[in-house]
GROMACS .gro file of C-alpha atoms in nm:
model
  434
    1MET     CA    1  -0.004   0.006  -0.023
    2ILE     CA    2   0.260   0.235   0.088
    3HIS     CA    3   0.522   0.255  -0.248
    4SER     CA    4   0.170   0.194  -0.481
    5LYS     CA    5   0.076   0.610  -0.351
    6SER     CA    6   0.511   0.627  -0.428
    7LYS     CA    7   0.653   0.628  -0.055
    8SER     CA    8   0.966   0.535  -0.029
    9VAL     CA    9   0.983   0.218   0.311
   10GLY     CA   10   1.288   0.133   0.572
   11ILE     CA   11   1.336  -0.128   0.722
   12VAL     CA   12   1.567  -0.147   1.033
   13THR     CA   13   1.614  -0.420   1.251
   14THR     CA   14   1.905  -0.541   1.563
   15ALA     CA   15   1.788  -0.899   1.437
   16ARG     CA   16   1.820  -1.049   1.119
   17VAL     CA   17   1.577  -0.870   0.874
   18THR     CA   18   1.401  -1.226   0.761
   19HIS     CA   19   1.330  -1.281   1.122
   20ALA     CA   20   0.969  -1.267   1.224
   21THR     CA   21   0.867  -0.927   1.285
   22PRO     CA   22   1.059  -0.765   0.985
   23GLY     CA   23   1.011  -1.053   0.812
   24ALA     CA   24   0.611  -0.980   0.801
   25ALA     CA   25   0.650  -0.679   0.669
   26TYR     CA   26   0.786  -0.832   0.283
   27ALA     CA   27   0.682  -1.128   0.302
   28LYS     CA   28   0.436  -1.396   0.280
   29ILE     CA   29   0.541  -1.746   0.390
   30PRO     CA   30   0.361  -2.100   0.586
   31HIS     CA   31   0.665  -2.004   0.876
   32ARG     CA   32   0.894  -1.813   0.996
   33GLU     CA   33   1.151  -2.016   0.973
   34TRP     CA   34   1.174  -2.090   0.566
   35GLU     CA   35   1.422  -1.792   0.574
   36THR     CA   36   1.598  -2.007   0.385
   37ASP     CA   37   1.582  -2.261   0.089
   38ALA     CA   38   1.774  -2.525   0.369
   39ASP     CA   39   1.507  -2.423   0.582
   40MET     CA   40   1.227  -2.528   0.385
   41VAL     CA   41   1.365  -2.916   0.324
   42ALA     CA   42   1.279  -3.153   0.552
   43PRO     CA   43   1.100  -3.175   0.866
   44TRP     CA   44   1.301  -2.912   1.180
   45TYR     CA   45   1.118  -3.047   1.451
   46GLY     CA   46   0.834  -3.041   1.360
   47ARG     CA   47   0.780  -2.672   1.163
   48GLY     CA   48   0.949  -2.724   0.857
   49GLY     CA   49   0.898  -2.799   0.561
   50ARG     CA   50   0.915  -3.155   0.332
   51ASN     CA   51   1.039  -3.157   0.007
   52CYS     CA   52   0.862  -2.797  -0.055
   53ASP     CA   53   0.778  -2.649  -0.389
   54SER     CA   54   1.115  -2.553  -0.589
   55SER     CA   55   0.886  -2.253  -0.722
   56LEU     CA   56   0.781  -2.153  -0.272
   57LYS     CA   57   1.077  -1.891  -0.250
   58ASP     CA   58   1.244  -1.862   0.104
   59ILE     CA   59   1.245  -1.492   0.325
   60ALA     CA   60   1.576  -1.379   0.173
   61ARG     CA   61   1.383  -1.413  -0.159
   62GLN     CA   62   1.102  -1.293  -0.159
   63LEU     CA   63   1.292  -0.901   0.047
   64VAL     CA   64   1.511  -1.039  -0.277
   65GLU     CA   65   1.324  -1.038  -0.552
   66ASP     CA   66   1.015  -1.024  -0.502
   67ASN     CA   67   1.083  -0.587  -0.298
   68HIS     CA   68   1.348  -0.506  -0.423
   69ARG     CA   69   1.240  -0.135  -0.441
   70ILE     CA   70   1.194  -0.116  -0.089
   71HIS     CA   71   1.488   0.142  -0.021
   72VAL     CA   72   1.627   0.083   0.305
   73VAL     CA   73   1.668  -0.234   0.423
   74MET     CA   74   1.882  -0.298   0.765
   75GLY     CA   75   2.025  -0.527   0.987
   76GLY     CA   76   2.168  -0.897   1.025
   77GLY     CA   77   2.140  -1.230   0.878
   78ARG     CA   78   2.404  -1.237   0.661
   79ARG     CA   79   2.398  -1.617   0.644
   80CYS     CA   80   2.015  -1.615   0.494
   81PHE     CA   81   2.165  -1.414   0.176
   82LEU     CA   82   2.501  -1.602   0.091
   83ASN     CA   83   2.543  -2.019  -0.008
   84ASN     CA   84   2.688  -2.295   0.138
   85LYS     CA   85   2.953  -2.280  -0.015
   86THR     CA   86   3.040  -1.879   0.006
   87MET     CA   87   3.203  -1.790   0.369
   88ASP     CA   88   3.196  -1.455   0.553
   89PRO     CA   89   3.304  -1.255   0.578
   90VAL     CA   90   3.391  -1.172   0.904
   91HIS     CA   91   3.279  -1.509   1.055
   92ASN     CA   92   3.486  -1.752   0.806
   93LEU     CA   93   3.187  -1.940   0.765
   94PRO     CA   94   2.936  -2.052   0.490
   95GLY     CA   95   2.651  -1.895   0.453
   96LYS     CA   96   2.340  -2.151   0.436
   97ARG     CA   97   2.165  -2.172   0.084
   98ALA     CA   98   2.126  -2.470  -0.079
   99ASP     CA   99   2.035  -2.368  -0.343
  100GLY     CA  100   2.396  -2.150  -0.450
  101ARG     CA  101   2.244  -1.826  -0.518
  102ASN     CA  102   2.402  -1.531  -0.356
  103LEU     CA  103   2.130  -1.328  -0.281
  104ILE     CA  104   2.367  -0.973  -0.245
  105LYS     CA  105   2.506  -1.031  -0.591
  106THR     CA  106   2.082  -1.042  -0.684
  107TRP     CA  107   2.022  -0.684  -0.457
  108GLU     CA  108   2.294  -0.548  -0.668
  109ALA     CA  109   2.196  -0.691  -1.010
  110ARG     CA  110   1.835  -0.575  -0.998
  111GLN     CA  111   1.952  -0.273  -0.804
  112GLU     CA  112   2.211  -0.210  -1.157
  113ALA     CA  113   1.864  -0.303  -1.344
  114LYS     CA  114   1.612  -0.024  -1.267
  115GLY     CA  115   2.018   0.216  -1.289
  116ALA     CA  116   1.901   0.278  -0.933
  117ARG     CA  117   2.224   0.483  -0.739
  118TYR     CA  118   2.296   0.204  -0.435
  119GLN     CA  119   2.551   0.040  -0.242
  120TYR     CA  120   2.577  -0.285  -0.021
  121VAL     CA  121   2.728  -0.196   0.349
  122TRP     CA  122   2.901  -0.451   0.590
  123ASN     CA  123   2.988  -0.295   0.933
  124ARG     CA  124   2.944   0.044   1.101
  125GLU     CA  125   3.215   0.230   0.949
  126GLN     CA  126   3.102   0.128   0.562
  127LEU     CA  127   2.854   0.281   0.711
  128GLN     CA  128   2.913   0.644   0.901
  129GLU     CA  129   3.043   0.695   0.428
  130VAL     CA  130   2.766   0.596   0.281
  131ASP     CA  131   2.609   0.909   0.153
  132ASP     CA  132   2.283   1.062   0.198
  133ASN     CA  133   2.194   1.111  -0.163
  134VAL     CA  134   2.170   0.708  -0.221
  135GLU     CA  135   1.866   0.554  -0.365
  136TYR     CA  136   1.858   0.232  -0.255
  137LEU     CA  137   2.058   0.037   0.064
  138LEU     CA  138   2.114  -0.291   0.161
  139GLY     CA  139   2.336  -0.280   0.499
  140LEU     CA  140   2.381  -0.652   0.684
  141PHE     CA  141   2.557  -0.630   0.906
  142ASP     CA  142   2.619  -0.986   1.134
  143TYR     CA  143   2.584  -1.349   1.003
  144SER     CA  144   2.286  -1.331   1.203
  145HIS     CA  145   2.139  -1.177   1.436
  146MET     CA  146   2.332  -0.803   1.558
  147ALA     CA  147   2.558  -0.804   1.815
  148PHE     CA  148   2.375  -0.702   2.184
  149ASP     CA  149   2.454  -0.255   2.202
  150ALA     CA  150   2.778  -0.364   2.422
  151ASP     CA  151   2.946  -0.617   2.255
  152ARG     CA  152   2.967  -0.374   1.965
  153TYR     CA  153   3.319  -0.250   2.044
  154GLU     CA  154   3.553  -0.478   1.934
  155ARG     CA  155   3.926  -0.509   1.867
  156GLY     CA  156   3.981  -0.180   1.935
  157LYS     CA  157   3.714  -0.039   1.714
  158TRP     CA  158   3.269  -0.026   1.726
  159SER     CA  159   3.256  -0.302   1.459
  160GLN     CA  160   2.850  -0.271   1.383
  161PRO     CA  161   2.588   0.031   1.420
  162SER     CA  162   2.424   0.062   1.632
  163LEU     CA  163   2.039   0.152   1.668
  164SER     CA  164   2.018   0.470   1.645
  165ASP     CA  165   2.285   0.483   1.307
  166MET     CA  166   2.063   0.280   1.155
  167THR     CA  167   1.791   0.535   1.225
  168GLU     CA  168   1.923   0.844   1.159
  169LYS     CA  169   2.162   0.709   0.837
  170ALA     CA  170   1.777   0.518   0.694
  171ILE     CA  171   1.577   0.849   0.756
  172ARG     CA  172   1.837   1.063   0.566
  173ILE     CA  173   1.780   0.846   0.275
  174LEU     CA  174   1.396   0.836   0.311
  175ARG     CA  175   1.337   1.214   0.377
  176LYS     CA  176   1.448   1.275   0.035
  177ASN     CA  177   1.033   1.135  -0.134
  178GLU     CA  178   0.855   1.451  -0.084
  179LYS     CA  179   0.624   1.175  -0.126
  180GLY     CA  180   0.697   1.050   0.218
  181TYR     CA  181   0.853   0.732   0.330
  182PHE     CA  182   0.731   0.439   0.630
  183LEU     CA  183   1.008   0.356   0.821
  184PHE     CA  184   1.016   0.078   1.076
  185VAL     CA  185   1.238  -0.006   1.307
  186GLU     CA  186   1.245  -0.344   1.578
  187GLY     CA  187   1.504  -0.312   1.886
  188ALA     CA  188   1.476  -0.677   1.837
  189ALA     CA  189   1.760  -0.764   2.070
  190ILE     CA  190   1.581  -0.618   2.332
  191ASP     CA  191   1.378  -0.994   2.290
  192LEU     CA  192   1.691  -1.195   2.262
  193ALA     CA  193   1.825  -1.093   2.547
  194HIS     CA  194   1.523  -1.166   2.751
  195HIS     CA  195   1.459  -1.517   2.530
  196GLN     CA  196   1.895  -1.585   2.783
  197ASN     CA  197   1.780  -1.438   3.082
  198LEU     CA  198   2.064  -1.170   3.020
  199ALA     CA  199   1.799  -0.816   3.195
  200HIS     CA  200   2.183  -0.697   3.229
  201LYS     CA  201   2.199  -0.687   2.855
  202SER     CA  202   1.810  -0.708   2.776
  203LEU     CA  203   1.827  -0.312   3.047
  204LEU     CA  204   2.050  -0.181   2.767
  205GLU     CA  205   1.899  -0.267   2.448
  206GLY     CA  206   1.549  -0.091   2.645
  207ILE     CA  207   1.825   0.249   2.641
  208ALA     CA  208   1.917   0.183   2.331
  209MET     CA  209   1.613   0.195   2.134
  210ASP     CA  210   1.522   0.472   2.321
  211ARG     CA  211   1.810   0.705   2.234
  212ALA     CA  212   1.737   0.548   1.874
  213VAL     CA  213   1.358   0.659   1.915
  214LYS     CA  214   1.502   1.016   2.046
  215THR     CA  215   1.760   1.039   1.689
  216ALA     CA  216   1.389   0.931   1.499
  217THR     CA  217   1.225   1.264   1.672
  218ASP     CA  218   1.514   1.428   1.662
  219LEU     CA  219   1.526   1.403   1.255
  220THR     CA  220   1.105   1.433   1.215
  221SER     CA  221   0.830   1.693   1.340
  222GLU     CA  222   0.523   1.626   1.477
  223VAL     CA  223   0.403   1.830   1.172
  224ASP     CA  224   0.425   1.614   0.915
  225THR     CA  225   0.597   1.339   1.083
  226LEU     CA  226   0.313   1.057   1.366
  227THR     CA  227   0.553   0.890   1.529
  228MET     CA  228   0.499   0.490   1.706
  229VAL     CA  229   0.594   0.271   1.946
  230THR     CA  230   0.518  -0.033   2.079
  231ALA     CA  231   0.553  -0.445   2.107
  232ASP     CA  232   0.391  -0.692   1.971
  233HIS     CA  233   0.481  -0.883   2.378
  234SER     CA  234   0.572  -0.842   2.654
  235HIS     CA  235   0.858  -1.126   2.922
  236VAL     CA  236   0.750  -1.369   3.159
  237PHE     CA  237   1.008  -1.078   3.359
  238ASN     CA  238   0.962  -0.928   3.631
  239ILE     CA  239   1.047  -0.710   4.024
  240ALA     CA  240   1.008  -0.909   4.307
  241GLY     CA  241   1.046  -0.759   4.728
  242TYR     CA  242   1.054  -0.454   4.839
  243PRO     CA  243   1.459  -0.318   4.744
  244VAL     CA  244   1.556  -0.018   4.974
  245ARG     CA  245   1.662   0.329   4.778
  246GLY     CA  246   1.960   0.291   4.616
  247HIS     CA  247   1.955  -0.039   4.573
  248SER     CA  248   2.071  -0.135   4.257
  249ILE     CA  249   1.777  -0.270   4.002
  250LEU     CA  250   2.066  -0.587   3.931
  251GLY     CA  251   2.152  -0.587   4.269
  252LYS     CA  252   2.006  -0.914   4.570
  253MET     CA  253   1.795  -0.898   4.784
  254ASP     CA  254   1.818  -1.043   5.103
  255ASN     CA  255   1.759  -1.062   5.533
  256SER     CA  256   1.886  -0.728   5.601
  257ASN     CA  257   1.476  -0.617   5.573
  258GLU     CA  258   1.333  -0.562   5.906
  259ASP     CA  259   0.994  -0.708   5.852
  260TYR     CA  260   1.023  -1.040   5.869
  261TRP     CA  261   0.719  -1.184   5.581
  262TYR     CA  262   0.998  -1.016   5.349
  263MET     CA  263   1.217  -1.209   5.439
  264PRO     CA  264   1.352  -1.539   5.280
  265THR     CA  265   1.230  -1.810   5.401
  266ASP     CA  266   1.587  -2.060   5.352
  267GLY     CA  267   1.809  -1.754   5.426
  268LYS     CA  268   1.933  -1.726   5.172
  269MET     CA  269   1.935  -1.352   4.890
  270PHE     CA  270   1.716  -1.323   4.617
  271THR     CA  271   1.738  -1.109   4.299
  272THR     CA  272   1.539  -0.870   4.222
  273ILE     CA  273   1.411  -0.902   3.910
  274HIS     CA  274   1.331  -1.352   3.794
  275TYR     CA  275   1.221  -1.422   3.549
  276ALA     CA  276   0.932  -1.709   3.545
  277ASN     CA  277   1.137  -1.953   3.341
  278GLY     CA  278   1.460  -1.973   3.051
  279PRO     CA  279   1.702  -2.054   3.093
  280GLY     CA  280   1.852  -1.959   3.408
  281PRO     CA  281   1.913  -2.040   3.830
  282ASN     CA  282   1.599  -2.206   3.867
  283ARG     CA  283   1.433  -2.451   4.093
  284SER     CA  284   1.361  -2.843   4.134
  285LEU     CA  285   1.045  -2.988   4.186
  286ASP     CA  286   0.766  -3.225   4.051
  287LEU     CA  287   0.425  -3.113   3.983
  288ALA     CA  288   0.358  -3.496   3.760
  289ASP     CA  289   0.086  -3.555   4.057
  290ILE     CA  290   0.002  -3.246   4.124
  291ASP     CA  291  -0.380  -3.070   3.961
  292THR     CA  292  -0.275  -2.743   3.802
  293ARG     CA  293  -0.572  -2.736   3.596
  294LYS     CA  294  -0.313  -2.603   3.382
  295LEU     CA  295  -0.010  -2.757   3.304
  296ASN     CA  296   0.212  -2.724   3.031
  297ARG     CA  297   0.374  -2.965   2.864
  298GLY     CA  298   0.532  -2.761   2.543
  299LYS     CA  299   0.610  -2.899   2.160
  300HIS     CA  300   0.947  -2.734   2.103
  301ILE     CA  301   1.191  -2.816   2.244
  302TRP     CA  302   1.298  -2.418   2.327
  303ASP     CA  303   0.926  -2.445   2.556
  304THR     CA  304   0.990  -2.804   2.675
  305PRO     CA  305   1.167  -2.768   3.063
  306ARG     CA  306   1.477  -2.941   3.078
  307ASP     CA  307   1.425  -3.077   3.318
  308GLY     CA  308   1.157  -3.305   3.236
  309LEU     CA  309   0.898  -3.200   3.457
  310PRO     CA  310   0.509  -3.050   3.419
  311MET     CA  311   0.478  -2.621   3.432
  312THR     CA  312   0.291  -2.385   3.531
  313THR     CA  313   0.119  -2.110   3.334
  314VAL     CA  314   0.081  -1.911   3.582
  315VAL     CA  315   0.444  -1.888   3.894
  316TYR     CA  316   0.492  -1.679   4.111
  317GLY     CA  317   0.877  -1.484   4.191
  318ASN     CA  318   0.842  -1.543   4.489
  319GLY     CA  319   0.644  -1.665   4.803
  320PRO     CA  320   0.526  -1.870   5.022
  321GLY     CA  321   0.505  -2.216   4.776
  322PRO     CA  322   0.694  -2.412   4.584
  323GLY     CA  323   1.069  -2.259   4.548
  324ARG     CA  324   1.424  -2.213   4.448
  325GLU     CA  325   1.817  -2.412   4.521
  326LEU     CA  326   2.002  -2.130   4.483
  327ASP     CA  327   2.235  -1.955   4.689
  328LEU     CA  328   2.359  -1.635   4.533
  329THR     CA  329   2.542  -1.437   4.806
  330THR     CA  330   2.969  -1.509   4.645
  331VAL     CA  331   2.757  -1.415   4.257
  332ASP     CA  332   2.754  -1.060   4.072
  333THR     CA  333   2.464  -1.071   3.992
  334THR     CA  334   2.475  -0.675   3.819
  335ALA     CA  335   2.762  -0.859   3.576
  336LEU     CA  336   2.623  -0.857   3.114
  337ASP     CA  337   2.629  -1.253   3.110
  338PHE     CA  338   2.475  -1.324   3.434
  339GLN     CA  339   2.169  -1.491   3.359
  340PHE     CA  340   1.912  -1.476   3.630
  341PRO     CA  341   1.654  -1.669   3.832
  342ALA     CA  342   1.406  -1.874   3.649
  343ALA     CA  343   1.095  -2.087   3.859
  344VAL     CA  344   1.071  -2.301   3.559
  345PRO     CA  345   1.347  -2.461   3.377
  346ILE     CA  346   1.338  -2.415   2.990
  347ALA     CA  347   1.606  -2.347   2.682
  348TYR     CA  348   1.505  -2.017   2.603
  349GLU     CA  349   1.203  -1.816   2.885
  350THR     CA  350   0.897  -1.729   2.651
  351HIS     CA  351   0.639  -1.422   2.630
  352GLY     CA  352   0.443  -1.347   2.885
  353GLY     CA  353   0.101  -1.258   2.854
  354GLU     CA  354  -0.022  -0.889   2.937
  355ASP     CA  355  -0.089  -0.520   2.713
  356VAL     CA  356   0.162  -0.388   2.551
  357SER     CA  357   0.147   0.003   2.559
  358ILE     CA  358   0.189   0.157   2.207
  359TYR     CA  359   0.203   0.504   2.231
  360ALA     CA  360   0.211   0.837   1.935
  361GLN     CA  361   0.281   1.205   1.831
  362GLY     CA  362   0.186   1.377   1.504
  363PRO     CA  363  -0.068   1.358   1.252
  364MET     CA  364  -0.383   1.124   1.352
  365SER     CA  365  -0.201   0.994   1.710
  366HIS     CA  366  -0.558   1.130   1.917
  367LEU     CA  367  -0.591   0.720   1.732
  368VAL     CA  368  -0.394   0.566   1.999
  369SER     CA  369  -0.595   0.559   2.244
  370GLY     CA  370  -0.765   0.292   2.499
  371ASN     CA  371  -0.689  -0.047   2.450
  372TRP     CA  372  -0.728  -0.176   2.098
  373GLU     CA  373  -0.686  -0.544   2.034
  374GLN     CA  374  -0.313  -0.580   1.834
  375HIS     CA  375  -0.410  -0.595   1.471
  376PHE     CA  376  -0.621  -0.291   1.451
  377ILE     CA  377  -0.257  -0.085   1.460
  378ALA     CA  378  -0.184  -0.184   1.107
  379HIS     CA  379  -0.533  -0.093   1.044
  380LEU     CA  380  -0.437   0.242   1.219
  381MET     CA  381  -0.188   0.297   1.039
  382ALA     CA  382  -0.281   0.285   0.734
  383TYR     CA  383  -0.541   0.458   0.814
  384ALA     CA  384  -0.318   0.753   0.943
  385ALA     CA  385  -0.109   0.762   0.614
  386CYS     CA  386  -0.390   0.836   0.381
  387VAL     CA  387  -0.312   0.403   0.203
  388GLY     CA  388  -0.574   0.147   0.178
  389PRO     CA  389  -0.942   0.102   0.156
  390ASP     CA  390  -1.025   0.387   0.391
  391LYS     CA  391  -0.875   0.720   0.303
  392SER     CA  392  -1.191   0.943   0.222
  393HIS     CA  393  -1.035   1.182   0.534
  394CYS     CA  394  -0.815   1.265   0.291
  395THR     CA  395  -0.989   1.447   0.067
  396GLU     CA  396  -1.110   1.836   0.052
  397ASP     CA  397  -1.378   1.733   0.196
  398GLY     CA  398  -1.295   1.482   0.382
  399ARG     CA  399  -1.053   1.751   0.522
  400GLU     CA  400  -1.275   2.012   0.611
  401SER     CA  401  -1.493   1.782   0.885
  402SER     CA  402  -1.205   1.780   1.112
  403ASP     CA  403  -0.994   2.064   1.230
  404PHE     CA  404  -0.793   1.828   1.376
  405CYS     CA  405  -0.701   1.717   0.993
  406ASN     CA  406  -0.771   2.027   0.857
  407GLY     CA  407  -0.427   2.240   1.086
  408ALA     CA  408  -0.208   1.956   1.020
  409ILE     CA  409  -0.239   1.965   0.612
  410GLN     CA  410  -0.176   2.251   0.636
  411GLY     CA  411   0.157   2.248   0.818
  412ALA     CA  412   0.196   1.936   0.659
  413ARG     CA  413   0.219   2.114   0.342
  414ALA     CA  414   0.337   2.477   0.433
  415GLY     CA  415   0.673   2.180   0.478
  416LYS     CA  416   0.573   2.093   0.160
  417ARG     CA  417   0.478   1.722   0.269
  418GLU     CA  418   0.154   1.506   0.279
  419LEU     CA  419  -0.024   1.442   0.604
  420GLY     CA  420   0.055   1.150   0.771
  421PHE     CA  421   0.320   1.011   0.488
  422ALA     CA  422   0.660   0.947   0.681
  423LEU     CA  423   0.482   0.748   0.868
  424MET     CA  424   0.737   0.569   1.147
  425VAL     CA  425   0.683   0.300   1.309
  426VAL     CA  426   0.961   0.179   1.597
  427ILE     CA  427   0.929  -0.139   1.809
  428ALA     CA  428   1.091  -0.283   2.122
  429PHE     CA  429   0.936  -0.570   2.311
  430VAL     CA  430   0.918  -0.578   2.643
  431ARG     CA  431   0.670  -0.381   2.867
  432TYR     CA  432   0.878  -0.167   3.131
  433LEU     CA  433   1.038   0.007   2.884
  434LEU     CA  434   0.723   0.093   2.727
   0.00000   0.00000   0.00000
C-alpha cells in the first residue's frame, strides 16, 4: 500500500532482516522459520516443510526478488543471503543457502538494472561513509542477529552500527521523498536478551532503543510525521521484593529487611528481578501428580522444561509456594552475562501475556488511545497514512469536516509533505520500558 502511493519504505532491525517481525513487513510465508531454502526441506522440529515445491520462495528470496523496491534494509542475517559455498567475510562461516544463490549479488544486479544509485555495506565504518543521496541501501551487519549493544565494541573499534546509527541513516535517505515514507525500526535485541535471561543486556538494549527514538524525533517534525512506539508482546520478567532506596535493580535482596515476612524463608539472597522461566538458575519441583488445572507440556524443544517436568502457566516470583535451591551470596548479579534466576528451567524464556503499550505523536496520534486488539494497529497506521481502502478523510471534502486534520494538513503542506505519509514505527519487545 505504501509503495502504491509512491512513498519510500525502510526496514531497520537488530535481528536478522529475515526474522519474524521484519519479515512480516514484506514476505508471505507458511512458516516464520523459512528464512532460507535450506529451512524449507525436511522437518525442523516438526516445523519445516517436507520437499517443498521449488517455486516457493523463502523469506530472503522474497526480499531480494519481489521487494527490491524497498529503499533501505538494515540488520543482521548475512547467512540467509549467502550460499553454503560462500564464506562470511567476518565470521569465516559458510552461508546457509542450498540453492547456490548469492542474494546480495542478486540485489545489486536488480538495482543496477534499474539504473538506481545503490550501496551494500556490512560494517559500521562503511555505513558512515554512505552518501545520503543514495536511493537504495542494503546493510547486513552480522552473520546472524546483530551483536548486543554492550558487545558491539571489538578489536579497538565499533564493528557494528547502533540502532541509532541505522535509524539516522535510514531517515536521511528516506526523507528526500516529498511524497513521504514509512520506516519500520525494531529493537529486536531486547527480546533476544530476555530469551536468555540476560536482564542486564536487555535493559541496555532498552536504552539503545530509547536513543533511537530520540534520534528519530530529532530528525523529524510532529507536523508531518506520525511516530509510533509499541511492542507485540511482553516477557515473563518481573520485579520481586521491596528493595531499599538506592538499591541496584540488578542487585540482591537479603534478610536485612526489618519486616520478617519479606525475608526469604530459606535465608538465601534473591535477585530483585527474575524470570518465570528460561535457562537461568532455577528450581527442582515435580508437579506430575499435582492438579494445577493447567499444565504446559511444550510442543517444541525450547518450550519443554529441561528437567522433563510439567510446568504451570502461572508462576509467582516469590512467596510461600514451592521454591528454588540457589545461593547467590558470592555471585555478581550485575555482570553483563549473568543469567537471572528463572522459576522453570527451559532452554528459551517465553513471552508473557500482559497488555503492552503503544505511544504516538504527530498527525492522527489522537487515534492511539484506550485498549485495542493488536491487529487494529495496522489499520490505524494505514488510515493515518491515507493508504488502503479507507482514505475518504484525506480528500478535500473529508478534510473540511475535521479541524484537526485540516490544521495538520495545512502544516504539512507548508513543509511540502503530505499528511501522515512520513510514518515511522519503532518497535521494542518489552513492556517495562514502554
